[in-house]
Amino acid sequence: MPHIVVEFAGLTPPETLWDALTAAVAAHPEVPESAVKLRAYQAQAFRMLSGEPGFVNVCLRLMETRPDSQHAELADAVMEVLQAQLPASIALGVDTVKIPRGSFRKRNGQR
């Protein structure tokens, strides 16, 4: 953990965005670099009734044992990257999700 899940539409994100996001999360002192994972999905259809030509939303999936302060710090770090890398006309959002330790599974039975 953490998992960085990016959903976007209405733009082609710069290739530098993926490395910048993973670096920002890995820079947190409580996050082992080898634990950071990123995946991104382009929405096939979208409507922004607010008028923006596109959006990028990042969901950080973190174990429930991480304190709320870490959720906020990591969300802030991700938002800083998005604001630096993407046009002001694009809608941006960041949220975090707590993964319940009791139901989390990894390959080879690890938890």
CSV table of N, CA and C in Angstrom, one decimal:
chain,number,residue,atom,x,y,z
A,1,MET,N,0.8,-1.2,0.0
A,1,MET,CA,0.0,0.0,0.0
A,1,MET,C,0.9,1.2,0.0
A,2,PRO,N,0.5,2.3,-0.5
A,2,PRO,CA,-0.8,2.6,-1.0
A,2,PRO,C,-1.0,2.3,-2.5
A,3,HIS,N,-2.2,2.2,-2.9
A,3,HIS,CA,-2.6,2.1,-4.3
A,3,HIS,C,-3.0,3.5,-4.8
A,4,ILE,N,-2.5,3.9,-5.9
A,4,ILE,CA,-3.0,5.1,-6.6
A,4,ILE,C,-3.8,4.8,-7.8
A,5,VAL,N,-5.1,5.1,-7.7
A,5,VAL,CA,-6.0,4.8,-8.8
A,5,VAL,C,-6.5,6.1,-9.5
A,6,VAL,N,-6.1,6.2,-10.7
A,6,VAL,CA,-6.4,7.4,-11.5
A,6,VAL,C,-7.5,7.2,-12.5
A,7,GLU,N,-8.5,8.0,-12.5
A,7,GLU,CA,-9.5,8.0,-13.5
A,7,GLU,C,-9.5,9.4,-14.2
A,8,PHE,N,-9.5,9.4,-15.6
A,8,PHE,CA,-9.4,10.6,-16.3
A,8,PHE,C,-10.2,10.6,-17.6
A,9,ALA,N,-10.5,11.8,-18.1
A,9,ALA,CA,-11.2,11.9,-19.4
A,9,ALA,C,-11.0,13.3,-19.9
A,10,GLY,N,-11.1,13.5,-21.2
A,10,GLY,CA,-11.1,14.8,-21.8
A,10,GLY,C,-9.7,15.3,-22.0
A,11,LEU,N,-8.7,14.5,-21.7
A,11,LEU,CA,-7.3,15.0,-21.9
A,11,LEU,C,-6.4,13.8,-22.0
A,12,THR,N,-5.2,14.0,-22.5
A,12,THR,CA,-4.2,13.0,-22.5
A,12,THR,C,-3.2,13.4,-21.4
A,13,PRO,N,-3.1,12.8,-20.3
A,13,PRO,CA,-2.2,13.2,-19.3
A,13,PRO,C,-0.7,13.1,-19.7
A,14,PRO,N,0.1,14.0,-19.3
A,14,PRO,CA,1.5,14.0,-19.7
A,14,PRO,C,2.1,12.7,-19.1
A,15,GLU,N,3.1,12.1,-19.8
A,15,GLU,CA,3.7,10.9,-19.3
A,15,GLU,C,4.4,11.1,-18.0
A,16,THR,N,4.8,12.4,-17.7
A,16,THR,CA,5.5,12.7,-16.5
A,16,THR,C,4.6,12.6,-15.3
A,17,LEU,N,3.3,12.6,-15.5
A,17,LEU,CA,2.4,12.6,-14.4
A,17,LEU,C,2.5,11.3,-13.5
A,18,TRP,N,2.6,10.2,-14.2
A,18,TRP,CA,2.7,8.9,-13.5
A,18,TRP,C,3.8,8.8,-12.5
A,19,ASP,N,5.0,9.2,-13.0
A,19,ASP,CA,6.2,9.2,-12.1
A,19,ASP,C,6.1,10.2,-11.0
A,20,ALA,N,5.5,11.4,-11.4
A,20,ALA,CA,5.4,12.4,-10.3
A,20,ALA,C,4.4,12.0,-9.2
A,21,LEU,N,3.3,11.3,-9.6
A,21,LEU,CA,2.4,10.9,-8.6
A,21,LEU,C,3.0,9.8,-7.7
A,22,THR,N,3.7,8.8,-8.3
A,22,THR,CA,4.3,7.8,-7.4
A,22,THR,C,5.4,8.3,-6.6
A,23,ALA,N,6.2,9.3,-7.1
A,23,ALA,CA,7.3,9.9,-6.3
A,23,ALA,C,6.7,10.7,-5.2
A,24,ALA,N,5.6,11.4,-5.4
A,24,ALA,CA,5.0,12.2,-4.3
A,24,ALA,C,4.5,11.3,-3.1
A,25,VAL,N,3.9,10.2,-3.5
A,25,VAL,CA,3.4,9.3,-2.4
A,25,VAL,C,4.6,8.6,-1.8
A,26,ALA,N,5.6,8.2,-2.5
A,26,ALA,CA,6.7,7.5,-2.0
A,26,ALA,C,7.6,8.4,-1.1
A,27,ALA,N,7.5,9.7,-1.3
A,27,ALA,CA,8.3,10.7,-0.5
A,27,ALA,C,7.8,10.8,0.9
A,28,HIS,N,6.6,10.3,1.2
A,28,HIS,CA,6.1,10.4,2.6
A,28,HIS,C,6.9,9.5,3.4
A,29,PRO,N,7.3,9.9,4.6
A,29,PRO,CA,8.2,9.1,5.5
A,29,PRO,C,7.7,7.8,5.9
A,30,GLU,N,6.3,7.6,5.9
A,30,GLU,CA,5.7,6.4,6.4
A,30,GLU,C,5.3,5.5,5.3
A,31,VAL,N,5.8,5.8,4.0
A,31,VAL,CA,5.4,5.0,2.9
A,31,VAL,C,6.7,4.3,2.3
A,32,PRO,N,6.8,3.0,2.3
A,32,PRO,CA,8.0,2.4,1.7
A,32,PRO,C,7.8,2.5,0.2
A,33,GLU,N,8.8,2.9,-0.5
A,33,GLU,CA,8.8,3.1,-2.0
A,33,GLU,C,8.3,1.9,-2.7
A,34,SER,N,8.7,0.7,-2.3
A,34,SER,CA,8.4,-0.5,-3.0
A,34,SER,C,6.9,-0.9,-2.8
A,35,ALA,N,6.2,-0.2,-1.9
A,35,ALA,CA,4.8,-0.5,-1.7
A,35,ALA,C,3.8,0.3,-2.6
A,36,VAL,N,4.3,1.3,-3.3
A,36,VAL,CA,3.5,2.2,-4.1
A,36,VAL,C,3.1,1.5,-5.4
A,37,LYS,N,1.8,1.5,-5.7
A,37,LYS,CA,1.4,1.0,-7.0
A,37,LYS,C,0.4,2.0,-7.6
A,38,LEU,N,0.5,2.1,-8.9
A,38,LEU,CA,-0.4,3.1,-9.7
A,38,LEU,C,-1.0,2.4,-10.8
A,39,ARG,N,-2.3,2.7,-11.0
A,39,ARG,CA,-3.0,2.3,-12.2
A,39,ARG,C,-3.9,3.4,-12.7
A,40,ALA,N,-4.1,3.5,-14.0
A,40,ALA,CA,-4.9,4.6,-14.5
A,40,ALA,C,-5.9,4.1,-15.6
A,41,TYR,N,-7.0,4.7,-15.6
A,41,TYR,CA,-8.1,4.3,-16.5
A,41,TYR,C,-8.7,5.6,-17.1
A,42,GLN,N,-8.8,5.5,-18.4
A,42,GLN,CA,-9.5,6.6,-19.1
A,42,GLN,C,-11.0,6.2,-19.3
A,43,ALA,N,-11.8,7.2,-18.8
A,43,ALA,CA,-13.3,7.0,-18.9
A,43,ALA,C,-13.7,7.1,-20.4
A,44,GLN,N,-14.5,6.1,-20.9
A,44,GLN,CA,-14.9,6.1,-22.3
A,44,GLN,C,-16.0,7.1,-22.6
A,45,ALA,N,-16.7,7.5,-21.6
A,45,ALA,CA,-17.8,8.5,-21.7
A,45,ALA,C,-17.8,9.4,-20.5
A,46,PHE,N,-18.0,10.7,-20.6
A,46,PHE,CA,-18.2,11.6,-19.5
A,46,PHE,C,-18.9,12.8,-19.9
A,47,ARG,N,-19.5,13.5,-18.9
A,47,ARG,CA,-20.1,14.7,-19.1
A,47,ARG,C,-19.8,15.6,-17.9
A,48,MET,N,-19.4,16.8,-18.1
A,48,MET,CA,-19.0,17.8,-17.1
A,48,MET,C,-20.0,18.9,-17.2
A,49,LEU,N,-21.1,18.9,-16.5
A,49,LEU,CA,-22.1,19.9,-16.6
A,49,LEU,C,-21.6,21.2,-16.0
A,50,SER,N,-20.5,21.2,-15.3
A,50,SER,CA,-19.9,22.4,-14.8
A,50,SER,C,-19.0,23.1,-15.8
A,51,GLY,N,-18.8,22.5,-17.0
A,51,GLY,CA,-18.2,23.2,-18.1
A,51,GLY,C,-16.7,22.8,-18.3
A,52,GLU,N,-16.1,22.1,-17.4
A,52,GLU,CA,-14.7,21.8,-17.7
A,52,GLU,C,-14.6,20.8,-18.8
A,53,PRO,N,-13.5,20.9,-19.6
A,53,PRO,CA,-13.3,20.0,-20.8
A,53,PRO,C,-12.9,18.6,-20.4
A,54,GLY,N,-12.5,18.4,-19.2
A,54,GLY,CA,-12.0,17.1,-18.8
A,54,GLY,C,-11.8,17.0,-17.3
A,55,PHE,N,-11.4,15.9,-16.8
A,55,PHE,CA,-11.2,15.7,-15.3
A,55,PHE,C,-10.1,14.7,-15.1
A,56,VAL,N,-9.5,14.8,-13.9
A,56,VAL,CA,-8.6,13.7,-13.3
A,56,VAL,C,-9.0,13.6,-11.9
A,57,ASN,N,-9.4,12.4,-11.5
A,57,ASN,CA,-9.7,12.1,-10.1
A,57,ASN,C,-8.7,11.0,-9.7
A,58,VAL,N,-8.1,11.2,-8.5
A,58,VAL,CA,-7.2,10.2,-7.9
A,58,VAL,C,-7.8,9.7,-6.6
A,59,CYS,N,-7.9,8.4,-6.5
A,59,CYS,CA,-8.3,7.7,-5.3
A,59,CYS,C,-7.1,7.0,-4.7
A,60,LEU,N,-6.7,7.3,-3.5
A,60,LEU,CA,-5.6,6.7,-2.8
A,60,LEU,C,-6.2,5.6,-1.9
A,61,ARG,N,-5.9,4.4,-2.1
A,61,ARG,CA,-6.4,3.3,-1.3
A,61,ARG,C,-5.3,2.9,-0.3
A,62,LEU,N,-5.6,3.1,1.0
A,62,LEU,CA,-4.7,3.0,2.1
A,62,LEU,C,-5.2,2.0,3.1
A,63,MET,N,-4.4,1.3,3.8
A,63,MET,CA,-4.8,0.4,4.9
A,63,MET,C,-5.5,1.2,6.0
A,64,GLU,N,-6.5,0.7,6.6
A,64,GLU,CA,-7.3,1.4,7.6
A,64,GLU,C,-6.4,1.7,8.8
A,65,THR,N,-5.3,1.1,9.0
A,65,THR,CA,-4.4,1.4,10.1
A,65,THR,C,-3.7,2.7,10.0
A,66,ARG,N,-3.7,3.3,8.8
A,66,ARG,CA,-3.0,4.6,8.7
A,66,ARG,C,-3.9,5.7,9.3
A,67,PRO,N,-3.3,6.6,10.1
A,67,PRO,CA,-4.1,7.6,10.7
A,67,PRO,C,-4.6,8.6,9.7
A,68,ASP,N,-5.7,9.3,10.0
A,68,ASP,CA,-6.3,10.3,9.2
A,68,ASP,C,-5.4,11.3,8.7
A,69,SER,N,-4.4,11.7,9.6
A,69,SER,CA,-3.4,12.7,9.2
A,69,SER,C,-2.6,12.3,8.0
A,70,GLN,N,-2.3,11.0,7.9
A,70,GLN,CA,-1.5,10.5,6.7
A,70,GLN,C,-2.4,10.5,5.5
A,71,HIS,N,-3.7,10.2,5.6
A,71,HIS,CA,-4.6,10.3,4.5
A,71,HIS,C,-4.6,11.7,4.0
A,72,ALA,N,-4.7,12.7,4.9
A,72,ALA,CA,-4.7,14.1,4.4
A,72,ALA,C,-3.4,14.5,3.8
A,73,GLU,N,-2.2,14.1,4.4
A,73,GLU,CA,-0.9,14.5,3.9
A,73,GLU,C,-0.7,13.9,2.5
A,74,LEU,N,-1.1,12.7,2.3
A,74,LEU,CA,-0.9,12.1,1.0
A,74,LEU,C,-1.8,12.7,0.0
A,75,ALA,N,-3.1,13.0,0.4
A,75,ALA,CA,-4.0,13.6,-0.6
A,75,ALA,C,-3.5,15.0,-1.0
A,76,ASP,N,-2.9,15.7,0.0
A,76,ASP,CA,-2.4,17.1,-0.3
A,76,ASP,C,-1.2,16.9,-1.3
A,77,ALA,N,-0.3,16.0,-1.1
A,77,ALA,CA,0.8,15.8,-2.0
A,77,ALA,C,0.4,15.4,-3.4
A,78,VAL,N,-0.6,14.6,-3.5
A,78,VAL,CA,-1.2,14.2,-4.8
A,78,VAL,C,-1.8,15.4,-5.5
A,79,MET,N,-2.6,16.2,-4.8
A,79,MET,CA,-3.2,17.4,-5.4
A,79,MET,C,-2.2,18.4,-5.8
A,80,GLU,N,-1.1,18.6,-5.1
A,80,GLU,CA,0.0,19.5,-5.5
A,80,GLU,C,0.6,19.0,-6.9
A,81,VAL,N,0.7,17.7,-7.1
A,81,VAL,CA,1.3,17.2,-8.3
A,81,VAL,C,0.3,17.5,-9.5
A,82,LEU,N,-1.0,17.2,-9.2
A,82,LEU,CA,-2.0,17.4,-10.2
A,82,LEU,C,-2.1,18.9,-10.7
A,83,GLN,N,-2.1,19.8,-9.7
A,83,GLN,CA,-2.1,21.2,-10.0
A,83,GLN,C,-0.9,21.6,-10.8
A,84,ALA,N,0.3,21.1,-10.5
A,84,ALA,CA,1.5,21.5,-11.2
A,84,ALA,C,1.6,20.9,-12.6
A,85,GLN,N,1.0,19.7,-12.8
A,85,GLN,CA,1.2,19.0,-14.1
A,85,GLN,C,0.0,19.2,-15.1
A,86,LEU,N,-1.1,19.7,-14.6
A,86,LEU,CA,-2.3,19.7,-15.5
A,86,LEU,C,-2.9,21.1,-15.7
A,87,PRO,N,-3.5,21.4,-16.8
A,87,PRO,CA,-4.1,22.7,-17.1
A,87,PRO,C,-5.1,23.1,-16.1
A,88,ALA,N,-5.2,24.4,-15.8
A,88,ALA,CA,-6.2,24.9,-14.8
A,88,ALA,C,-7.6,24.7,-15.3
A,89,SER,N,-7.8,24.4,-16.5
A,89,SER,CA,-9.2,24.2,-17.0
A,89,SER,C,-9.7,22.8,-16.7
A,90,ILE,N,-8.9,21.9,-16.2
A,90,ILE,CA,-9.3,20.5,-16.0
A,90,ILE,C,-9.8,20.4,-14.5
A,91,ALA,N,-10.9,19.7,-14.3
A,91,ALA,CA,-11.4,19.5,-13.0
A,91,ALA,C,-10.5,18.4,-12.3
A,92,LEU,N,-10.1,18.7,-11.0
A,92,LEU,CA,-9.3,17.8,-10.3
A,92,LEU,C,-9.9,17.4,-9.0
A,93,GLY,N,-9.7,16.1,-8.6
A,93,GLY,CA,-10.2,15.6,-7.3
A,93,GLY,C,-9.3,14.6,-6.8
A,94,VAL,N,-9.2,14.5,-5.5
A,94,VAL,CA,-8.4,13.5,-4.8
A,94,VAL,C,-9.3,13.0,-3.6
A,95,ASP,N,-9.3,11.7,-3.4
A,95,ASP,CA,-10.0,11.2,-2.2
A,95,ASP,C,-9.2,9.9,-1.7
A,96,THR,N,-9.5,9.5,-0.5
A,96,THR,CA,-8.8,8.3,0.0
A,96,THR,C,-9.9,7.3,0.5
A,97,VAL,N,-9.5,6.1,0.4
A,97,VAL,CA,-10.4,5.0,0.8
A,97,VAL,C,-9.6,4.1,1.8
A,98,LYS,N,-10.2,3.8,2.9
A,98,LYS,CA,-9.6,2.9,3.9
A,98,LYS,C,-9.8,1.4,3.5
A,99,ILE,N,-8.8,0.7,3.4
A,99,ILE,CA,-8.9,-0.8,3.1
A,99,ILE,C,-9.0,-1.5,4.4
A,100,PRO,N,-10.0,-2.3,4.6
A,100,PRO,CA,-10.1,-3.1,5.9
A,100,PRO,C,-9.0,-4.2,5.9
A,101,ARG,N,-8.2,-4.2,6.9
A,101,ARG,CA,-7.2,-5.1,7.1
A,101,ARG,C,-7.7,-6.6,7.1
A,102,GLY,N,-8.9,-6.8,7.7
A,102,GLY,CA,-9.4,-8.1,7.9
A,102,GLY,C,-9.8,-8.7,6.6
A,103,SER,N,-10.1,-8.0,5.5
A,103,SER,CA,-10.5,-8.6,4.3
A,103,SER,C,-9.5,-8.4,3.2
A,104,PHE,N,-8.3,-7.8,3.5
A,104,PHE,CA,-7.3,-7.6,2.5
A,104,PHE,C,-6.5,-8.8,2.3
A,105,ARG,N,-6.3,-9.2,1.0
A,105,ARG,CA,-5.5,-10.4,0.7
A,105,ARG,C,-4.5,-10.1,-0.4
A,106,LYS,N,-3.3,-10.7,-0.4
A,106,LYS,CA,-2.3,-10.6,-1.4
A,106,LYS,C,-2.0,-12.0,-1.9
A,107,ARG,N,-1.3,-12.1,-3.0
A,107,ARG,CA,-0.8,-13.4,-3.5
A,107,ARG,C,0.0,-14.1,-2.4
A,108,ASN,N,-0.1,-15.4,-2.5
A,108,ASN,CA,0.6,-16.3,-1.5
A,108,ASN,C,0.1,-16.2,-0.1
A,109,GLY,N,-1.2,-15.8,0.0
A,109,GLY,CA,-1.8,-15.8,1.3
A,109,GLY,C,-1.4,-14.7,2.3
A,110,GLN,N,-0.6,-13.8,1.8
A,110,GLN,CA,-0.1,-12.7,2.6
A,110,GLN,C,-1.2,-11.7,2.9
A,111,ARG,N,-1.1,-11.0,4.0
A,111,ARG,CA,-2.1,-10.0,4.4
A,111,ARG,C,-1.4,-8.7,4.6
